[in-house]
Coordinates of C-alpha atoms in Angstrom, one line a residue:
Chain X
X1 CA -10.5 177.1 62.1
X2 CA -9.5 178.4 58.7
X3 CA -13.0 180.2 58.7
X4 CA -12.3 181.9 62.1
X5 CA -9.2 182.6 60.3
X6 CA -10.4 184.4 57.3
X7 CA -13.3 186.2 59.6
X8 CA -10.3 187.8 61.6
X9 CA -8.3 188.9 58.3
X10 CA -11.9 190.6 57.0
X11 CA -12.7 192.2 60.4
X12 CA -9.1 194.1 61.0
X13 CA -9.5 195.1 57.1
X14 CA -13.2 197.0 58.5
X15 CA -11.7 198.7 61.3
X16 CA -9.1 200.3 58.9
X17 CA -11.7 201.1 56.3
X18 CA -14.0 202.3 59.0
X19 CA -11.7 204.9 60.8
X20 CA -10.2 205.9 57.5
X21 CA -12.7 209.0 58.3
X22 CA -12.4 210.0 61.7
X23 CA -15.6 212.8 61.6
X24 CA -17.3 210.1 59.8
X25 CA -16.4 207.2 62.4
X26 CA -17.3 209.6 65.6
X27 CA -20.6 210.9 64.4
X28 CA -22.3 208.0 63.2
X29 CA -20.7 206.2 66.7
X30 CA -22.6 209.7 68.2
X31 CA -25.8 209.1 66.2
X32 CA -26.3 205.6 67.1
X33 CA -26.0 206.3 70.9
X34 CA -28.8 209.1 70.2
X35 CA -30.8 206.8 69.1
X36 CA -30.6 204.2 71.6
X37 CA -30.6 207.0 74.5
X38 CA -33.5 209.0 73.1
X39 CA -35.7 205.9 72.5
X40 CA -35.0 205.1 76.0
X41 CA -35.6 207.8 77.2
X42 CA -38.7 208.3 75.6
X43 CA -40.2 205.1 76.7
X44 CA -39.1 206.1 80.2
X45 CA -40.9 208.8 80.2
X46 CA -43.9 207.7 79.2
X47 CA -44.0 206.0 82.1
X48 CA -44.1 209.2 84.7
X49 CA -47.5 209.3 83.2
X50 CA -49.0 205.8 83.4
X51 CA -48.2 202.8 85.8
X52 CA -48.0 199.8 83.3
X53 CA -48.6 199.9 79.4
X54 CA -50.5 196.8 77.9
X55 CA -49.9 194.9 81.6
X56 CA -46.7 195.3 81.6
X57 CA -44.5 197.8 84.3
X58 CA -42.2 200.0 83.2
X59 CA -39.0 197.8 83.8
X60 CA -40.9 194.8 81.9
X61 CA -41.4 196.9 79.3
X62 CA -38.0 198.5 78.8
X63 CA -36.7 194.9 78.6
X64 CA -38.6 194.8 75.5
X65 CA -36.5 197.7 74.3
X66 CA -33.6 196.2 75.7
X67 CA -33.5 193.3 74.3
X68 CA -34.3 194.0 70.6
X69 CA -31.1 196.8 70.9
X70 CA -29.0 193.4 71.9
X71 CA -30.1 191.1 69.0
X72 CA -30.5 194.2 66.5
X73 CA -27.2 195.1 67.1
X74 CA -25.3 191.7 67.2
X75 CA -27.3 191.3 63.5
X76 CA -25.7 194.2 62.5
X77 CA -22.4 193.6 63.7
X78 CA -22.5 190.1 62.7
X79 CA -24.0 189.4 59.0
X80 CA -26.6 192.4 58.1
X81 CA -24.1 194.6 56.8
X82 CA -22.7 191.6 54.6
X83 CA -26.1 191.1 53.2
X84 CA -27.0 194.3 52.8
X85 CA -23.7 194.8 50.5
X86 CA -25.0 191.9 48.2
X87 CA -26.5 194.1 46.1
X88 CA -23.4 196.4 45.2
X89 CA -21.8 193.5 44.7
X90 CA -23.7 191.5 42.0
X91 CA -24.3 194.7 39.8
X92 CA -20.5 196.0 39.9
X93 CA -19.6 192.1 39.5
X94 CA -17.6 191.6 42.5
X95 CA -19.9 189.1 43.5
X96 CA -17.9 187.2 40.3
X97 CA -14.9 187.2 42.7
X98 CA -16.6 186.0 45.7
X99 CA -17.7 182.9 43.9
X100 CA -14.3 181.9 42.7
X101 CA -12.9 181.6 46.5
X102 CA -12.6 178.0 47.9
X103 CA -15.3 179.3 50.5
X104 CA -19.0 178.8 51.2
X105 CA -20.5 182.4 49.6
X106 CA -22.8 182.2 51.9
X107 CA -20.1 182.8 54.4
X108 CA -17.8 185.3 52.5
X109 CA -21.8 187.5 51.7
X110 CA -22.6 187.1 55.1
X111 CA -19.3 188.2 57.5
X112 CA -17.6 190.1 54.7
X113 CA -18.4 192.8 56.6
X114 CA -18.1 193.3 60.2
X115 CA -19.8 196.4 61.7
X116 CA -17.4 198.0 64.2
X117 CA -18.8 200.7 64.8
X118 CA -21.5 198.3 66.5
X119 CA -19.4 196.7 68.4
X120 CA -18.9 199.8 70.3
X121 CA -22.7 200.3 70.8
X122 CA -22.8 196.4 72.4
X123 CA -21.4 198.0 75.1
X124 CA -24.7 200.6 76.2
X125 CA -26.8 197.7 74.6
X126 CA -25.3 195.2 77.3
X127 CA -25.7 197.8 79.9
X128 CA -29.0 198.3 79.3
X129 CA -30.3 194.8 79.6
X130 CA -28.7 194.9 83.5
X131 CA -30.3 197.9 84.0
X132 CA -33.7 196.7 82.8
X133 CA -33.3 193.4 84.7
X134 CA -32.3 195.8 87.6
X135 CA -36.0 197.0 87.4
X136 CA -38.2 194.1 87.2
X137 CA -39.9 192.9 90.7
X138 CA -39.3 189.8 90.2
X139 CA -36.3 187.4 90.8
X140 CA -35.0 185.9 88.2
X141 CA -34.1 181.7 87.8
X142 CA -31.4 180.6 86.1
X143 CA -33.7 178.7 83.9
X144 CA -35.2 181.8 82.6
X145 CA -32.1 183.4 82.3
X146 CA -30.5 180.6 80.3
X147 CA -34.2 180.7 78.5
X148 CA -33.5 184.2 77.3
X149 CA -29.8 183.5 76.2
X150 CA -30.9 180.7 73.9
X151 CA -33.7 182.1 72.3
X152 CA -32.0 185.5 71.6
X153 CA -29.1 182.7 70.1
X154 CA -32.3 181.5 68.2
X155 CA -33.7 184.5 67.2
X156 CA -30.3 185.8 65.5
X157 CA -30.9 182.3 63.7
X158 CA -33.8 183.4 62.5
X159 CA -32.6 186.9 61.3
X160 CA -29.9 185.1 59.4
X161 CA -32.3 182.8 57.6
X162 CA -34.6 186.0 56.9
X163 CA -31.6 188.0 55.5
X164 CA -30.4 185.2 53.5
X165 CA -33.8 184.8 52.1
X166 CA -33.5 188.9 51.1
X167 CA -29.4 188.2 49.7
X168 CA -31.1 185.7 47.2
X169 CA -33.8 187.9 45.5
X170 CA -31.0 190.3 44.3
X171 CA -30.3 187.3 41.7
X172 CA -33.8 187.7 40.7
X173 CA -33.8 191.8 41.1
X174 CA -31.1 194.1 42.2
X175 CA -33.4 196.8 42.8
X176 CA -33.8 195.1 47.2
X177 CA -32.9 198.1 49.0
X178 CA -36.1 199.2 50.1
X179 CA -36.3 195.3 50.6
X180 CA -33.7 195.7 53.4
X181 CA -35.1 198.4 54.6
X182 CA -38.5 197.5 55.2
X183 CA -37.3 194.5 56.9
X184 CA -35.1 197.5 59.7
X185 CA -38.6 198.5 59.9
X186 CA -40.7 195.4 60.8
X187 CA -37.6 194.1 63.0
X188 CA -37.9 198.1 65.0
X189 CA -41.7 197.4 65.9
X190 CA -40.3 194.9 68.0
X191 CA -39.1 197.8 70.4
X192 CA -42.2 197.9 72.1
X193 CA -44.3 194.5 73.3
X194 CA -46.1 193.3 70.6
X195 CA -49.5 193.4 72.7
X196 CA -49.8 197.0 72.2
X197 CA -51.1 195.7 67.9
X198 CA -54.1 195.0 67.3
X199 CA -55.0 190.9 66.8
X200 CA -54.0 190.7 63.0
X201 CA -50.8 192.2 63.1
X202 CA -49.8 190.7 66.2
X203 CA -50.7 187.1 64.6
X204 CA -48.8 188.9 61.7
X205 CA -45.5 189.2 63.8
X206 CA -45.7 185.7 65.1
X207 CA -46.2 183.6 61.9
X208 CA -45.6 185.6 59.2
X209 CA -42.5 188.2 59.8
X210 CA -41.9 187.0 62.7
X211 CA -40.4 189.8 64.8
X212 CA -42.3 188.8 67.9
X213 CA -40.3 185.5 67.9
X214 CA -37.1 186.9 67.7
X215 CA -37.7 190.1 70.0
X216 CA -40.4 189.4 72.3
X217 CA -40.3 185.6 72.9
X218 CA -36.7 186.0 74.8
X219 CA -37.8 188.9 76.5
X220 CA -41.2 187.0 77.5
X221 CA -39.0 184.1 78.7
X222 CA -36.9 185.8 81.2
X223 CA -40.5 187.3 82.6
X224 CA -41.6 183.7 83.2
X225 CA -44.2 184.9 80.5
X226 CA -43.5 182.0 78.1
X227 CA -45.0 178.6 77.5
X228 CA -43.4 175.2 76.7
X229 CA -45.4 175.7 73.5
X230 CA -43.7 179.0 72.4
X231 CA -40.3 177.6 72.9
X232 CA -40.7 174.7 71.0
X233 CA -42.6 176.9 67.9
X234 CA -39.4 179.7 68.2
X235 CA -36.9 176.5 68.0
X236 CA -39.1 174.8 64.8
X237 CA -39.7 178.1 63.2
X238 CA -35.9 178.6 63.3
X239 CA -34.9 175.1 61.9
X240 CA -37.8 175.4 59.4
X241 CA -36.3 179.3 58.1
X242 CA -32.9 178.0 57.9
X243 CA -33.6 175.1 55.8
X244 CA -36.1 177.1 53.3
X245 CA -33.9 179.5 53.2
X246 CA -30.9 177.4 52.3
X247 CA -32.9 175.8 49.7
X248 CA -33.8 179.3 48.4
X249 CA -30.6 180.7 48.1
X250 CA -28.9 177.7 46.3
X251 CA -31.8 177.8 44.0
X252 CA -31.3 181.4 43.1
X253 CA -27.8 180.9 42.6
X254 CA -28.5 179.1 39.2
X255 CA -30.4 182.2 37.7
X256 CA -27.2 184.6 38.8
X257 CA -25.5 185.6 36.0
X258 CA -22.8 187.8 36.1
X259 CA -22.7 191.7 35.9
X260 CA -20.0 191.5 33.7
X261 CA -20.5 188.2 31.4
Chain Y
X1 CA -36.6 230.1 37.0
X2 CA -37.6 228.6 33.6
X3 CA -34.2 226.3 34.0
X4 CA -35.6 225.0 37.5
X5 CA -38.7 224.7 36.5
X6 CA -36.8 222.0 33.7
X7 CA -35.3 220.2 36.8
X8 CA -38.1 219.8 38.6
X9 CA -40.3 218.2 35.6
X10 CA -37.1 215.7 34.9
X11 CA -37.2 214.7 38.3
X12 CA -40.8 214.2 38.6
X13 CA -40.2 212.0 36.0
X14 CA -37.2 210.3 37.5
X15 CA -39.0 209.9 40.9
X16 CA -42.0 208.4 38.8
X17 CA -39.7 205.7 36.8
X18 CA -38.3 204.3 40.1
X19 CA -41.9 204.2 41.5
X20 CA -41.4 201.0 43.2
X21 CA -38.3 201.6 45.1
X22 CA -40.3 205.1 45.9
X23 CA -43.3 203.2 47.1
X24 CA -41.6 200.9 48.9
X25 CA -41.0 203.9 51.2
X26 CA -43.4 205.3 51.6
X27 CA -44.9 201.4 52.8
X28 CA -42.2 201.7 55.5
X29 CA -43.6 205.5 56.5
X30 CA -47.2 203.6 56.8
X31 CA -45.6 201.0 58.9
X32 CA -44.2 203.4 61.3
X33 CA -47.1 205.4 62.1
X34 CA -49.0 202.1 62.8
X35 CA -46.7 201.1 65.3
X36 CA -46.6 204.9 66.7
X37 CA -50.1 204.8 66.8
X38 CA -50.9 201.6 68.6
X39 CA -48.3 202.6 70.9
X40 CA -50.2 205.8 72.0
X41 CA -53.7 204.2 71.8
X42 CA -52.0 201.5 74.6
X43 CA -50.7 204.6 76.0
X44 CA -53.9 206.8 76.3
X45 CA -56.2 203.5 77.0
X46 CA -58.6 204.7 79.7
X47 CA -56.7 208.1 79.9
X48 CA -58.4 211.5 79.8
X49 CA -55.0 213.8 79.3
X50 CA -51.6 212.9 79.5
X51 CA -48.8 215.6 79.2
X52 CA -51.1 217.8 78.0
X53 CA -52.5 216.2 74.8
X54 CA -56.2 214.6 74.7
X55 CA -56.6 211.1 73.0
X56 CA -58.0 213.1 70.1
X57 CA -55.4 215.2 70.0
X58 CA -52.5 212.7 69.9
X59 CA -54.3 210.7 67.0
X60 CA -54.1 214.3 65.1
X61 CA -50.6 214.9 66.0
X62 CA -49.4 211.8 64.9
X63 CA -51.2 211.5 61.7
X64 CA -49.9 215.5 61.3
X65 CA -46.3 214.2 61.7
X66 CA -47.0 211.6 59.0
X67 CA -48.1 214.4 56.9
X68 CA -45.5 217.0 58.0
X69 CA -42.4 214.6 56.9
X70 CA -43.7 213.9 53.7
X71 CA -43.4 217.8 53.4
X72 CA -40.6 219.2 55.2
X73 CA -38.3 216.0 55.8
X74 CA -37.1 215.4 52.4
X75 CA -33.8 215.2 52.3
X76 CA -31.2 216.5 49.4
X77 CA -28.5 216.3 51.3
X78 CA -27.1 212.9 50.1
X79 CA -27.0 213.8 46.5
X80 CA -25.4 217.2 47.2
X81 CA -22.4 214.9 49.2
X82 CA -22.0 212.9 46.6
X83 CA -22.2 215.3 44.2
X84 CA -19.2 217.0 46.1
X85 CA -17.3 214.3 47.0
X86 CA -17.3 212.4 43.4
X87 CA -16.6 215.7 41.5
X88 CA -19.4 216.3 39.4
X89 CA -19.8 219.6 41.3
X90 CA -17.2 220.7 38.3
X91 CA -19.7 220.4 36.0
X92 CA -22.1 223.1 37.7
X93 CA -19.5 225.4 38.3
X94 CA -19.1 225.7 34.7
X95 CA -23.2 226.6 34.0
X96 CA -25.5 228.8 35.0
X97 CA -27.2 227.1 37.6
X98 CA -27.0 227.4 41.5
X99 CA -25.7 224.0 42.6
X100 CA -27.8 223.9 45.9
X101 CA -30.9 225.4 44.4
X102 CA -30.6 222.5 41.4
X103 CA -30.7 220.1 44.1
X104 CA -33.5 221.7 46.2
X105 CA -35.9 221.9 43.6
X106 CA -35.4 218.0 42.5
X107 CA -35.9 217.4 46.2
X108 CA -39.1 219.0 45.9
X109 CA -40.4 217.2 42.7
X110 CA -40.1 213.7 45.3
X111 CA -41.5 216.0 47.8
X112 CA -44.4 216.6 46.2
X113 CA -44.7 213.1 45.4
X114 CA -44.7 211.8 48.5
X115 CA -47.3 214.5 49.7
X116 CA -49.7 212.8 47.4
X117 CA -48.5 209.1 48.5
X118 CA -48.7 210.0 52.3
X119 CA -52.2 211.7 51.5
X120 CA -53.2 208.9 50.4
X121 CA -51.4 206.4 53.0
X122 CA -53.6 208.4 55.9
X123 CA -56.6 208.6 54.2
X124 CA -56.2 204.4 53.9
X125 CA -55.5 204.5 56.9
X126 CA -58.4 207.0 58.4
X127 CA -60.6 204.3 56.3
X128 CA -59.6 201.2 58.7
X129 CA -58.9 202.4 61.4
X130 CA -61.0 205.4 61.6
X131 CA -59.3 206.9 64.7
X132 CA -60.9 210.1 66.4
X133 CA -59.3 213.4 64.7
X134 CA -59.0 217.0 66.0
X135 CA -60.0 219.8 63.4
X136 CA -58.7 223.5 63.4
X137 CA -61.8 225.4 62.3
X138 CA -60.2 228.9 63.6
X139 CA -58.9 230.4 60.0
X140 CA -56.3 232.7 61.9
X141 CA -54.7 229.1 63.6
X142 CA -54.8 227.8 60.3
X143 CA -53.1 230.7 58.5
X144 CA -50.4 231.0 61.4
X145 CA -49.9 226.7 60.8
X146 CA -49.2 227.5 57.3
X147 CA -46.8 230.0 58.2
X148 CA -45.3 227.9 60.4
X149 CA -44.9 225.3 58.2
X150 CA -43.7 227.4 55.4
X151 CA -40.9 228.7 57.5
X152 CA -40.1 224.9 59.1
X153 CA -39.5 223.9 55.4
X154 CA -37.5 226.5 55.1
X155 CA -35.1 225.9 58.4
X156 CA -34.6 222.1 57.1
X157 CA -33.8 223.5 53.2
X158 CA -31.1 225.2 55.1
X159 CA -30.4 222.4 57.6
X160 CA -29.9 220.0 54.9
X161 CA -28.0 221.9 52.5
X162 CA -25.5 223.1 55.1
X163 CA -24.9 219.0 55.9
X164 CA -24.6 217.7 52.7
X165 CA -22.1 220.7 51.8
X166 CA -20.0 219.5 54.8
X167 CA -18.9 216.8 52.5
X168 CA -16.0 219.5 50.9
X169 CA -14.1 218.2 54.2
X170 CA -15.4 214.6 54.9
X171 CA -15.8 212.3 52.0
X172 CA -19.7 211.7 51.3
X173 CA -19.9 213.6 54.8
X174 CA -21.6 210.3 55.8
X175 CA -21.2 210.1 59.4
X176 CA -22.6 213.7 60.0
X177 CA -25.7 212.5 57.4
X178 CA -26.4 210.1 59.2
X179 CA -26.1 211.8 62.6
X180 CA -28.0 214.7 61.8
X181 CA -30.8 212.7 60.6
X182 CA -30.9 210.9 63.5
X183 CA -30.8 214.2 65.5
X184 CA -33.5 215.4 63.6
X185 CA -35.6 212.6 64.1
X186 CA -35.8 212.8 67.8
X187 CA -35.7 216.2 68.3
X188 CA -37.8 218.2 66.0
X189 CA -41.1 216.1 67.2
X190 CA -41.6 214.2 64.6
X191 CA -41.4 211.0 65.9
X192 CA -43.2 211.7 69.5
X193 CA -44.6 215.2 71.2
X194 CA -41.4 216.8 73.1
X195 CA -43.7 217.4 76.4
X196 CA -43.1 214.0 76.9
X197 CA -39.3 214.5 77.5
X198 CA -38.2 215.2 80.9
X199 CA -38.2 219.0 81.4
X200 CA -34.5 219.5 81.2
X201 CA -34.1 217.8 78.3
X202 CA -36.9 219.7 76.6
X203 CA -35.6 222.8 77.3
X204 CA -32.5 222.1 75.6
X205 CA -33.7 220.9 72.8
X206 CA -35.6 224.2 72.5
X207 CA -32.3 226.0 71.6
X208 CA -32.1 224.0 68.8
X209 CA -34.0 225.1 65.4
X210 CA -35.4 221.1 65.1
X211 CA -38.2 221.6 66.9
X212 CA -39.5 224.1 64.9
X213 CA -39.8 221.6 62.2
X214 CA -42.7 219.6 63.6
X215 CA -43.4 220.3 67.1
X216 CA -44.2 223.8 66.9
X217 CA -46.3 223.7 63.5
X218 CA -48.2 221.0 64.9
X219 CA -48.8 222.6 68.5
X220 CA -50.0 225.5 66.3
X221 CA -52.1 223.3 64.4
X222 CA -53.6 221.5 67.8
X223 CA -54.6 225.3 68.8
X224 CA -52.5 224.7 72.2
X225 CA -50.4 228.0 71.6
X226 CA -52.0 231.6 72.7
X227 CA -51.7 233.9 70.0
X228 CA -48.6 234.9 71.7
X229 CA -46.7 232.2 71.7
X230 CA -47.7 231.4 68.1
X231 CA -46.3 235.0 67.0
X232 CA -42.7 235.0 69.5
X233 CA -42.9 231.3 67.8
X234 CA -43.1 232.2 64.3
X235 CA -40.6 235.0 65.0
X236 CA -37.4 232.6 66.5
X237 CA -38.5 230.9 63.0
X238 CA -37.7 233.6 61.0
X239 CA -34.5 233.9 62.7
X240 CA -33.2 230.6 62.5
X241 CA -34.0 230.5 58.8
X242 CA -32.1 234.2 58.4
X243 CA -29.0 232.6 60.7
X244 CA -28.9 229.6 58.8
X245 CA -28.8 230.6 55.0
X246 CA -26.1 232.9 56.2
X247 CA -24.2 229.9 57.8
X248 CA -24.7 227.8 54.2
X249 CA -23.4 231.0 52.4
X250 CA -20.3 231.0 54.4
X251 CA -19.3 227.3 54.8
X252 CA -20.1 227.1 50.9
X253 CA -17.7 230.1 50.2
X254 CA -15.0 228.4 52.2
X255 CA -15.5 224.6 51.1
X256 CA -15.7 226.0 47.5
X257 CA -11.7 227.6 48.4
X258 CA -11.1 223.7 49.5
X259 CA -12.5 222.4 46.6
X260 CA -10.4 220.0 43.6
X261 CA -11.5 218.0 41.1
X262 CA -9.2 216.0 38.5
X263 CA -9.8 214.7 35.1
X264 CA -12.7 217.6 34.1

């Protein structure tokens, strides 16, 4: 309770940061939706020229698209931001502060930051899973929908362990921007079903960064596309991230030393 | 010219003392045009043509697009915000120096950098992958590409500068960096061919200079443009880049009226 507490005290505080600018507020709002809509459209389009890409039709494919704008944006809107911050905060030593607080740091790094302005884009994002369930040819069970609720649930798990793993290497180095970055990257190839890779890389986005597990696995659940096998790796490969990842960051607590000391 | 020609060896040397950090993207431009290009091998599997490109074609354009953002989409603007919006612009109104030229030319020191990383990136990546490439051997196309291109790094200079100088009225002038970026992305062709689009769509986004960044070089390149359309082409170039600069000039006249600084 007192953490729901505190989460509602930081968020309000966002919102009045965030529209602080208005210009600043509506264009990147406008730039986002540009994004989304572009990409969309793009991949719909590509489909008045072929019937299927890599087997899959054109509405199975833009659930692909549609699901990793869901989880990519409840990330963002949830802890990335947070994380991302880390950085800014260990070298200017305001990281200092955030250890003195009778709360977890993982939780004050992680939520400290709510992104509102992707709490407006949930909306299209949420839209466009209906849509794109609209277009597949197939009925869908409740077991596959539930399916597809959980593991997007256990795929923002596994984004969180992944992100905490990239907050503790700034006590190592504080140069993990393009860190960050390059993870936005791998986590974007996950617009498009991984089967359109080659073999390595699509072995690489299983069980090394895996992107596919996050993205595709719900995607491939609510198709009916996914085997008792793949649920149960997605739900160990979560458990096993969180834990390591836990570990990791306590560990690399020790070595911080502060910006200021 | 001898004082840019300073900037531009200190931030050759600046680019080359971050190297990882500069690396590191240039590793996430790698990993973009893998996945860009396994998306249109699935697309063009067992395909002859498809909205008018060949297989070989696409291959070309998207390693061109690779190429082409290494050179043209380089982007000062940030630095010029924050320059702005911190202040510091005091300092350059008190030397001899043009304030967006001084940024332009270390733009162009990571520029050129990045030329020789991407080079290198695509000629990896020819060496794995070794995908099936289209070559211009018409000198006239490949003079009128150059042109093209000269004049497409010349619309973004403007572009650029005109965004970052936006900051005399927003603070940072983040939101319409970010948005502009985003615009860019999607409409100058860098990311996809614009044939793709619906027509209506693509016809709109022809009254906007962004396609003239990387569509229209690269269609000139591909040697799918009559001489025609290559010379009426490089002609609404030369007038976006002539509309532009005078659109900088003004809204840096007027932001510079705006303009305070404390504490110089």
């Amino acid at each position: 309770m007192k953490y729901l507490r505190i989460y509602k005290i930081l968020a309000i505080h966002n919102f009045s940061t965030l529209i602080h600018s208005r210009l600043d507020f509506l264009t990147l709002i406008l730039g986002k939706l540009i994004r989304m809509g572009f990409m969309f459209i793009w991949i719909l389009s590509i489909f008045n020229f072929i019937p299927s890409l890599v087997g899959y039709s054109k509405g199975q494919t833009l659930l692909f698209f549609a699901t990793f704008n869901l989880i990519d944006i409840l990330v963002q809107v949830f802890f990335f931001r947070g994380f991302w911050f880390i950085q800014k905060w260990v070298k200017q030593g305001e990281f200092d502060r955030i250890l003195t607080y009778p709360i977890n740091p993982i939780f004050t790094t992680a939520f400290k930051i709510t992104d509102w302005m992707d709490v407006i884009t949930l909306v299209p994002a949420f839209g466009l899973v209906f849509y794109t369930t609209g277009l597949l040819e197939i009925p869908l069970s409740f077991i596959n929908i539930a399916l597809y609720v959980f593991l997007i649930v256990n795929g923002i798990i596994i984004a969180f362990a992944l992100n905490l793993f990239m907050a503790a290497t700034t006590f190592y180095t504080t140069e993990t921007r393009n860190i960050f970055w390059f993870y936005r990257d791998l986590m974007s190839t996950g617009r498009f079903p991984p089967e359109i890779f080659s073999n390595p890389l699509r072995l690489f986005f299983t069980f090394i960064m895996p992107v596919a597990v996050i993205i595709a696995f719900p995607a491939r659940a609510l198709l009916g596309l996914l085997s008792l096998k793949g649920i149960l790796y997605a739900l160990s490969l979560s458990s096993l991230l969180v834990y390591l990842s836990l570990r990791f960051w306590k560990n690399s607590l020790k070595r911080y030393s502060s910006a200021s000391s | 010219m001898k004082k840019y020609l300073a900037v531009f060896k200190l931030s050759w040397q600046n680019v080359l003392e971050y190297r990882v950090n500069f690396v590191m993207g240039r590793l996430r431009d790698l990993l973009f045009l893998l996945t860009v290009y396994f998306l249109w091998t699935a697309v063009f599997k067992d395909k002859g043509v498809l909205f008018g490109f060949e297989s070989q074609q696409i291959t070309t354009y998207v390693l061109g697009a690779s190429l082409i953002s290494a050179f043209v989409f380089d982007y000062a603007m940030d630095r010029i915000a924050e320059d702005i919006s911190r202040g510091d612009l005091s300092v350059f109104l008190t030397k001899p120096i043009n304030f967006v030229i001084y940024h332009q030319v270390r733009r162009l020191a990571s520029t050129a950098v990045s030329i020789i990383l991407v080079s290198g990136g695509l000629l990896l990546f020819w060496i794995l992958i070794r995908p099936p490439l289209f070559l211009q051997k018409n000198p006239a196309v490949i003079i009128f590409c150059l042109l093209s291109l000269s004049l497409a790094f010349m619309i973004f200079v403007a572009v650029d500068s005109i965004v970052g100088v936006t900051s005399f009225w927003t603070v940072y002038a983040y939101g319409p960096r970010f948005f502009l970026k985003l615009l860019i992305d999607f409409t100058s062709g860098r990311l996809f061919p614009l044939s793709v689009l619906p027509m209506v769509l693509f016809r709109l986004i022809g009254f906007l200079p962004f396609s003239y960044l990387a569509f229209f070089p690269l269609n000139v390149y591909l040697g799918r443009l009559g001489f025609k359309q290559m010379v009426l082409g490089i002609l609404i170039q030369v007038v976006w880049v002539l509309m532009l600069f005078v659109l900088l000039r003004l809204i840096w006249r007027r932001g510079l009226r705006l303009y305070e600084a404390v504490g110089v």
